[in-house]
Amino acid sequence: MSSLKDLKGISAADRTLIEQAEEWLGAEPTKMGPVKNLFWGNVKEEFYFPYPTTTAREQAECDQLLARLEEYLRNEHPAILIDQEQEIPRWVIDRLFQLGVLGMTIPKEFGGLGMGITSYNRVLECIGHSCGSTAVLVSAHQSIGCKAVMLYGTPEQKAKWLPHLAKDWLSAFCLSEPNVGCDAGGQETYFVKDGDDFLVYGEKKWATSGAISGLFTVMAREKRDDGQGKISALVLHPWMDGVEIYQKNRSKCGIRGTWQARIRFHGVRVHKDHLLGKEGRGLQMALSCLNYGRCTLSAGMLGGARKAMDQSTKWSRTRFQFKAPLADKELVRVRVAHMAALTYAMDAVLYMTTGMLDRGDEDIQVETAICKVFCSEMGWRVANDALQIMGGESYMTENEVERVFRDSRINLIVEGANEVMQSYVFGYGGKQLAEMMLGVRSALLKEEGESFGAFVAKALRNTFRPAVMKRAIPLGLEVFLGVRPALKRLTRIKSAELAVHGERLAALTREHSHKFKVMSKKYDVKMLERQAVQARMADVAMYLHAFACTLAKLDADLQSHAGNGSGDTEFLRDKAAALHFFDIAEVEIQHRFRDLYENSDDTMLAAADAAIRHNDTLPNSEFVIPERSPVAKGTGRTNKQDGIKQFPGEQVHAPAGHQN
């Protein structure tokens, strides 16, 4: 199969980026996941139907844990104080360990509860309903902080560290750096080998709970003379010689109770027993861990969205203006319906994704990325709707909706900024289809720099190859003449009343694949630069996936609630919400399709160029500048810190009797 890096006219930088991405992501799975199939025009029903469930035993165990947790959150948890004081007290952390929350996915033989990913996310949703800061702390610990030990640790490493991580140690995932955010492969933290030891140097930033953790999972690149060193994952402890907690935290807009540490490593000596997995495979491990973190981020977001929805809807029914409740006004009802629809769809996408993780689906990186983008974006919209419905009162601290609003915003940035994830969904989701098209073009059309004689010989030879023409003929008919393939029907939907929505999904999916092929032909190699176009196609894939997840969930709900009658108002709300989401999704998809042809991209690019040129004339000294900027380091203004709470670092001492 042809590779995108073989495209003629591709820049050296783009070719290098594609090569690096292929190395980081590893070989293509043998079976394409559901979203990749959407790019090919296929709704692979076996991934979606029936909607995934957990075993009755785990469901019961999780229900019991949730009952204990909800009682604690309702009667003891100091959510407002955590936000105001910008710290989660140690007694809260100890209580969460005691409840089993901080060890619920760790196997029972190591002191955890041994629950699955779906149950874990149900717990995160519950916590997110009460306190976004605490949801982030729990997520950072189990989804990424200690996940690499669970996934890649040796039996000896697991026996040594997991009992602590289940009972008394928090953990931190040390990936981001002053110069490394979404570009995870750009690690500057490095190590050199010294016999059986690794000496670690560098700095990490945004390490959630780093200042209160007992274990760090650190990504570092081997320093080699040839510059070809790869990234490995190493376990460090904060009390090791050479570890400096430079800064425990910084005051921030939302999730204020969480602490993001800045950690420096001054030649920290780490024995090879602290290497996780295979040397040089650290980035792949990090990306695997992020699959879990993107789900739990979504669960916390869902919990906050539910709280905001329920509170603001109640407000709309009890707040009167012009002698009538707000809920009587159609523009308020627009927001109430919007919140209900998006919340139901968030739930459907989240627990479809956790179900895929629980059953061990092989190809789920695009799905977890979509889960993160969809739930963070839709959760933010729900919070915004709630704020607007409640008006000025929603800005008051004691009503807590303003905290949900502040806590939600960061989720569009962390675990991969949504703009980066859009390009990823487009690029990785459509990669195999694009490479098939590239292969057909290379086999039958004249390439840049190819002689006419060589082209004719190649084209004649490939014209008589059935494998080539089987792809080429329908592709040519579709791209050049607009002839779509036959519409594929969905057959696994059990509820007859949903059949029409299955047809809508199939038709939209076919059109998505068609538009991908047409746009790929139109822009050719320039598509790699046209992120606005990529984002439109990625958004369509996201809405199609959410449509399929919502359809599967509603199908399951209709089966389980059949005959409940008009008294089941929660189910009736959810059904109406799901049906409304189908319309929302189709409107959004058609909007993106239209924008592929009718858009303001040309004037946008010109306006951006003009704005940037003017900004370049303004002195750097008046603005905040990235601390490690390669073009402007040290030229920005010094931020005022008056009145801002500071969190200076401090030395961490090993627990009594502990050896590294």
mmCIF file with all atom_site columns, C-alpha atoms in Angstrom, residues 493-593:
data_model
loop_
_atom_site.group_PDB
_atom_site.id
_atom_site.type_symbol
_atom_site.label_atom_id
_atom_site.label_alt_id
_atom_site.label_comp_id
_atom_site.label_asym_id
_atom_site.label_entity_id
_atom_site.label_seq_id
_atom_site.pdbx_PDB_ins_code
_atom_site.Cartn_x
_atom_site.Cartn_y
_atom_site.Cartn_z
_atom_site.occupancy
_atom_site.B_iso_or_equiv
_atom_site.pdbx_formal_charge
_atom_site.auth_seq_id
_atom_site.auth_comp_id
_atom_site.auth_asym_id
_atom_site.auth_atom_id
_atom_site.pdbx_PDB_model_num
ATOM 1   C CA . ILE A 1 493 ? -31.510 -2.173 14.987 1.00 0.00 ? 493 ILE A CA 1
ATOM 2   C CA . LYS A 1 494 ? -34.177 -3.977 17.007 1.00 0.00 ? 494 LYS A CA 1
ATOM 3   C CA . SER A 1 495 ? -36.686 -1.140 17.380 1.00 0.00 ? 495 SER A CA 1
ATOM 4   C CA . ALA A 1 496 ? -38.732 -0.723 14.208 1.00 0.00 ? 496 ALA A CA 1
ATOM 5   C CA . GLU A 1 497 ? -39.403 2.946  14.933 1.00 0.00 ? 497 GLU A CA 1
ATOM 6   C CA . LEU A 1 498 ? -35.655 3.669  14.687 1.00 0.00 ? 498 LEU A CA 1
ATOM 7   C CA . ALA A 1 499 ? -35.209 2.164  11.220 1.00 0.00 ? 499 ALA A CA 1
ATOM 8   C CA . VAL A 1 500 ? -35.677 5.543  9.553  1.00 0.00 ? 500 VAL A CA 1
ATOM 9   C CA . HIS A 1 501 ? -32.855 6.992  11.644 1.00 0.00 ? 501 HIS A CA 1
ATOM 10  C CA . GLY A 1 502 ? -30.628 4.103  10.630 1.00 0.00 ? 502 GLY A CA 1
ATOM 11  C CA . GLU A 1 503 ? -31.294 5.041  7.011  1.00 0.00 ? 503 GLU A CA 1
ATOM 12  C CA . ARG A 1 504 ? -30.373 8.659  7.781  1.00 0.00 ? 504 ARG A CA 1
ATOM 13  C CA . LEU A 1 505 ? -27.098 7.528  9.333  1.00 0.00 ? 505 LEU A CA 1
ATOM 14  C CA . ALA A 1 506 ? -26.250 5.280  6.375  1.00 0.00 ? 506 ALA A CA 1
ATOM 15  C CA . ALA A 1 507 ? -26.962 8.041  3.855  1.00 0.00 ? 507 ALA A CA 1
ATOM 16  C CA . LEU A 1 508 ? -24.918 10.639 5.752  1.00 0.00 ? 508 LEU A CA 1
ATOM 17  C CA . THR A 1 509 ? -22.039 8.182  6.128  1.00 0.00 ? 509 THR A CA 1
ATOM 18  C CA . ARG A 1 510 ? -21.998 7.472  2.389  1.00 0.00 ? 510 ARG A CA 1
ATOM 19  C CA . GLU A 1 511 ? -21.946 11.210 1.670  1.00 0.00 ? 511 GLU A CA 1
ATOM 20  C CA . HIS A 1 512 ? -19.107 11.736 4.152  1.00 0.00 ? 512 HIS A CA 1
ATOM 21  C CA . SER A 1 513 ? -16.957 9.202  2.331  1.00 0.00 ? 513 SER A CA 1
ATOM 22  C CA . HIS A 1 514 ? -17.824 10.818 -1.001 1.00 0.00 ? 514 HIS A CA 1
ATOM 23  C CA . LYS A 1 515 ? -16.875 14.281 0.234  1.00 0.00 ? 515 LYS A CA 1
ATOM 24  C CA . PHE A 1 516 ? -13.581 12.942 1.636  1.00 0.00 ? 516 PHE A CA 1
ATOM 25  C CA . LYS A 1 517 ? -12.664 11.516 -1.764 1.00 0.00 ? 517 LYS A CA 1
ATOM 26  C CA . VAL A 1 518 ? -13.696 14.650 -3.654 1.00 0.00 ? 518 VAL A CA 1
ATOM 27  C CA . MET A 1 519 ? -11.832 16.981 -1.306 1.00 0.00 ? 519 MET A CA 1
ATOM 28  C CA . SER A 1 520 ? -8.739  14.761 -1.421 1.00 0.00 ? 520 SER A CA 1
ATOM 29  C CA . LYS A 1 521 ? -8.751  15.049 -5.234 1.00 0.00 ? 521 LYS A CA 1
ATOM 30  C CA . LYS A 1 522 ? -9.418  18.800 -5.125 1.00 0.00 ? 522 LYS A CA 1
ATOM 31  C CA . TYR A 1 523 ? -6.643  19.725 -2.710 1.00 0.00 ? 523 TYR A CA 1
ATOM 32  C CA . ASP A 1 524 ? -4.233  16.842 -3.347 1.00 0.00 ? 524 ASP A CA 1
ATOM 33  C CA . VAL A 1 525 ? -1.026  17.407 -1.361 1.00 0.00 ? 525 VAL A CA 1
ATOM 34  C CA . LYS A 1 526 ? -2.280  20.810 -0.161 1.00 0.00 ? 526 LYS A CA 1
ATOM 35  C CA . MET A 1 527 ? -4.833  18.974 1.988  1.00 0.00 ? 527 MET A CA 1
ATOM 36  C CA . LEU A 1 528 ? -2.052  18.426 4.539  1.00 0.00 ? 528 LEU A CA 1
ATOM 37  C CA . GLU A 1 529 ? -1.942  22.194 5.076  1.00 0.00 ? 529 GLU A CA 1
ATOM 38  C CA . ARG A 1 530 ? -5.680  22.920 4.961  1.00 0.00 ? 530 ARG A CA 1
ATOM 39  C CA . GLN A 1 531 ? -6.608  22.371 8.581  1.00 0.00 ? 531 GLN A CA 1
ATOM 40  C CA . ALA A 1 532 ? -9.915  24.211 8.214  1.00 0.00 ? 532 ALA A CA 1
ATOM 41  C CA . VAL A 1 533 ? -10.975 21.659 5.599  1.00 0.00 ? 533 VAL A CA 1
ATOM 42  C CA . GLN A 1 534 ? -9.640  18.810 7.729  1.00 0.00 ? 534 GLN A CA 1
ATOM 43  C CA . ALA A 1 535 ? -11.622 20.079 10.728 1.00 0.00 ? 535 ALA A CA 1
ATOM 44  C CA . ARG A 1 536 ? -14.885 20.072 8.758  1.00 0.00 ? 536 ARG A CA 1
ATOM 45  C CA . MET A 1 537 ? -14.385 16.475 7.682  1.00 0.00 ? 537 MET A CA 1
ATOM 46  C CA . ALA A 1 538 ? -13.320 15.478 11.216 1.00 0.00 ? 538 ALA A CA 1
ATOM 47  C CA . ASP A 1 539 ? -16.414 17.142 12.684 1.00 0.00 ? 539 ASP A CA 1
ATOM 48  C CA . VAL A 1 540 ? -18.608 15.143 10.298 1.00 0.00 ? 540 VAL A CA 1
ATOM 49  C CA . ALA A 1 541 ? -16.907 11.920 11.418 1.00 0.00 ? 541 ALA A CA 1
ATOM 50  C CA . MET A 1 542 ? -17.445 12.962 15.036 1.00 0.00 ? 542 MET A CA 1
ATOM 51  C CA . TYR A 1 543 ? -21.155 13.649 14.553 1.00 0.00 ? 543 TYR A CA 1
ATOM 52  C CA . LEU A 1 544 ? -21.621 10.418 12.581 1.00 0.00 ? 544 LEU A CA 1
ATOM 53  C CA . HIS A 1 545 ? -19.967 8.417  15.358 1.00 0.00 ? 545 HIS A CA 1
ATOM 54  C CA . ALA A 1 546 ? -22.070 10.216 17.981 1.00 0.00 ? 546 ALA A CA 1
ATOM 55  C CA . PHE A 1 547 ? -25.192 9.555  15.874 1.00 0.00 ? 547 PHE A CA 1
ATOM 56  C CA . ALA A 1 548 ? -24.358 5.825  15.752 1.00 0.00 ? 548 ALA A CA 1
ATOM 57  C CA . CYS A 1 549 ? -23.615 5.658  19.496 1.00 0.00 ? 549 CYS A CA 1
ATOM 58  C CA . THR A 1 550 ? -26.829 7.507  20.334 1.00 0.00 ? 550 THR A CA 1
ATOM 59  C CA . LEU A 1 551 ? -28.840 5.297  18.004 1.00 0.00 ? 551 LEU A CA 1
ATOM 60  C CA . ALA A 1 552 ? -27.444 2.159  19.634 1.00 0.00 ? 552 ALA A CA 1
ATOM 61  C CA . LYS A 1 553 ? -28.079 3.479  23.141 1.00 0.00 ? 553 LYS A CA 1
ATOM 62  C CA . LEU A 1 554 ? -31.629 4.545  22.333 1.00 0.00 ? 554 LEU A CA 1
ATOM 63  C CA . ASP A 1 555 ? -32.284 1.163  20.720 1.00 0.00 ? 555 ASP A CA 1
ATOM 64  C CA . ALA A 1 556 ? -31.138 -0.539 23.936 1.00 0.00 ? 556 ALA A CA 1
ATOM 65  C CA . ASP A 1 557 ? -33.173 1.869  26.091 1.00 0.00 ? 557 ASP A CA 1
ATOM 66  C CA . LEU A 1 558 ? -36.308 1.224  24.054 1.00 0.00 ? 558 LEU A CA 1
ATOM 67  C CA . GLN A 1 559 ? -35.890 -2.511 24.622 1.00 0.00 ? 559 GLN A CA 1
ATOM 68  C CA . SER A 1 560 ? -35.315 -2.201 28.375 1.00 0.00 ? 560 SER A CA 1
ATOM 69  C CA . HIS A 1 561 ? -38.072 0.380  28.968 1.00 0.00 ? 561 HIS A CA 1
ATOM 70  C CA . ALA A 1 562 ? -40.715 -1.129 26.704 1.00 0.00 ? 562 ALA A CA 1
ATOM 71  C CA . GLY A 1 563 ? -44.146 -0.868 28.307 1.00 0.00 ? 563 GLY A CA 1
ATOM 72  C CA . ASN A 1 564 ? -43.094 1.506  31.105 1.00 0.00 ? 564 ASN A CA 1
ATOM 73  C CA . GLY A 1 565 ? -45.830 3.940  30.154 1.00 0.00 ? 565 GLY A CA 1
ATOM 74  C CA . SER A 1 566 ? -46.132 7.692  30.528 1.00 0.00 ? 566 SER A CA 1
ATOM 75  C CA . GLY A 1 567 ? -45.006 7.641  34.165 1.00 0.00 ? 567 GLY A CA 1
ATOM 76  C CA . ASP A 1 568 ? -41.372 7.030  33.225 1.00 0.00 ? 568 ASP A CA 1
ATOM 77  C CA . THR A 1 569 ? -40.594 10.686 32.641 1.00 0.00 ? 569 THR A CA 1
ATOM 78  C CA . GLU A 1 570 ? -36.824 10.169 32.682 1.00 0.00 ? 570 GLU A CA 1
ATOM 79  C CA . PHE A 1 571 ? -36.986 7.671  29.823 1.00 0.00 ? 571 PHE A CA 1
ATOM 80  C CA . LEU A 1 572 ? -39.418 9.859  27.873 1.00 0.00 ? 572 LEU A CA 1
ATOM 81  C CA . ARG A 1 573 ? -37.065 12.805 28.317 1.00 0.00 ? 573 ARG A CA 1
ATOM 82  C CA . ASP A 1 574 ? -34.126 10.716 27.102 1.00 0.00 ? 574 ASP A CA 1
ATOM 83  C CA . LYS A 1 575 ? -36.001 9.393  24.090 1.00 0.00 ? 575 LYS A CA 1
ATOM 84  C CA . ALA A 1 576 ? -37.059 12.875 23.020 1.00 0.00 ? 576 ALA A CA 1
ATOM 85  C CA . ALA A 1 577 ? -33.514 14.117 23.649 1.00 0.00 ? 577 ALA A CA 1
ATOM 86  C CA . ALA A 1 578 ? -32.019 11.392 21.460 1.00 0.00 ? 578 ALA A CA 1
ATOM 87  C CA . LEU A 1 579 ? -34.430 12.104 18.617 1.00 0.00 ? 579 LEU A CA 1
ATOM 88  C CA . HIS A 1 580 ? -33.589 15.800 18.891 1.00 0.00 ? 580 HIS A CA 1
ATOM 89  C CA . PHE A 1 581 ? -29.882 14.975 18.771 1.00 0.00 ? 581 PHE A CA 1
ATOM 90  C CA . PHE A 1 582 ? -30.339 13.114 15.483 1.00 0.00 ? 582 PHE A CA 1
ATOM 91  C CA . ASP A 1 583 ? -31.707 16.332 14.000 1.00 0.00 ? 583 ASP A CA 1
ATOM 92  C CA . ILE A 1 584 ? -28.955 18.435 15.584 1.00 0.00 ? 584 ILE A CA 1
ATOM 93  C CA . ALA A 1 585 ? -26.293 16.076 14.223 1.00 0.00 ? 585 ALA A CA 1
ATOM 94  C CA . GLU A 1 586 ? -27.714 16.085 10.696 1.00 0.00 ? 586 GLU A CA 1
ATOM 95  C CA . VAL A 1 587 ? -27.980 19.875 10.654 1.00 0.00 ? 587 VAL A CA 1
ATOM 96  C CA . GLU A 1 588 ? -24.361 20.152 11.827 1.00 0.00 ? 588 GLU A CA 1
ATOM 97  C CA . ILE A 1 589 ? -23.178 17.605 9.252  1.00 0.00 ? 589 ILE A CA 1
ATOM 98  C CA . GLN A 1 590 ? -24.974 19.335 6.383  1.00 0.00 ? 590 GLN A CA 1
ATOM 99  C CA . HIS A 1 591 ? -23.524 22.631 7.575  1.00 0.00 ? 591 HIS A CA 1
ATOM 100 C CA . ARG A 1 592 ? -19.990 21.181 7.365  1.00 0.00 ? 592 ARG A CA 1
ATOM 101 C CA . PHE A 1 593 ? -20.688 19.737 3.916  1.00 0.00 ? 593 PHE A CA 1
#
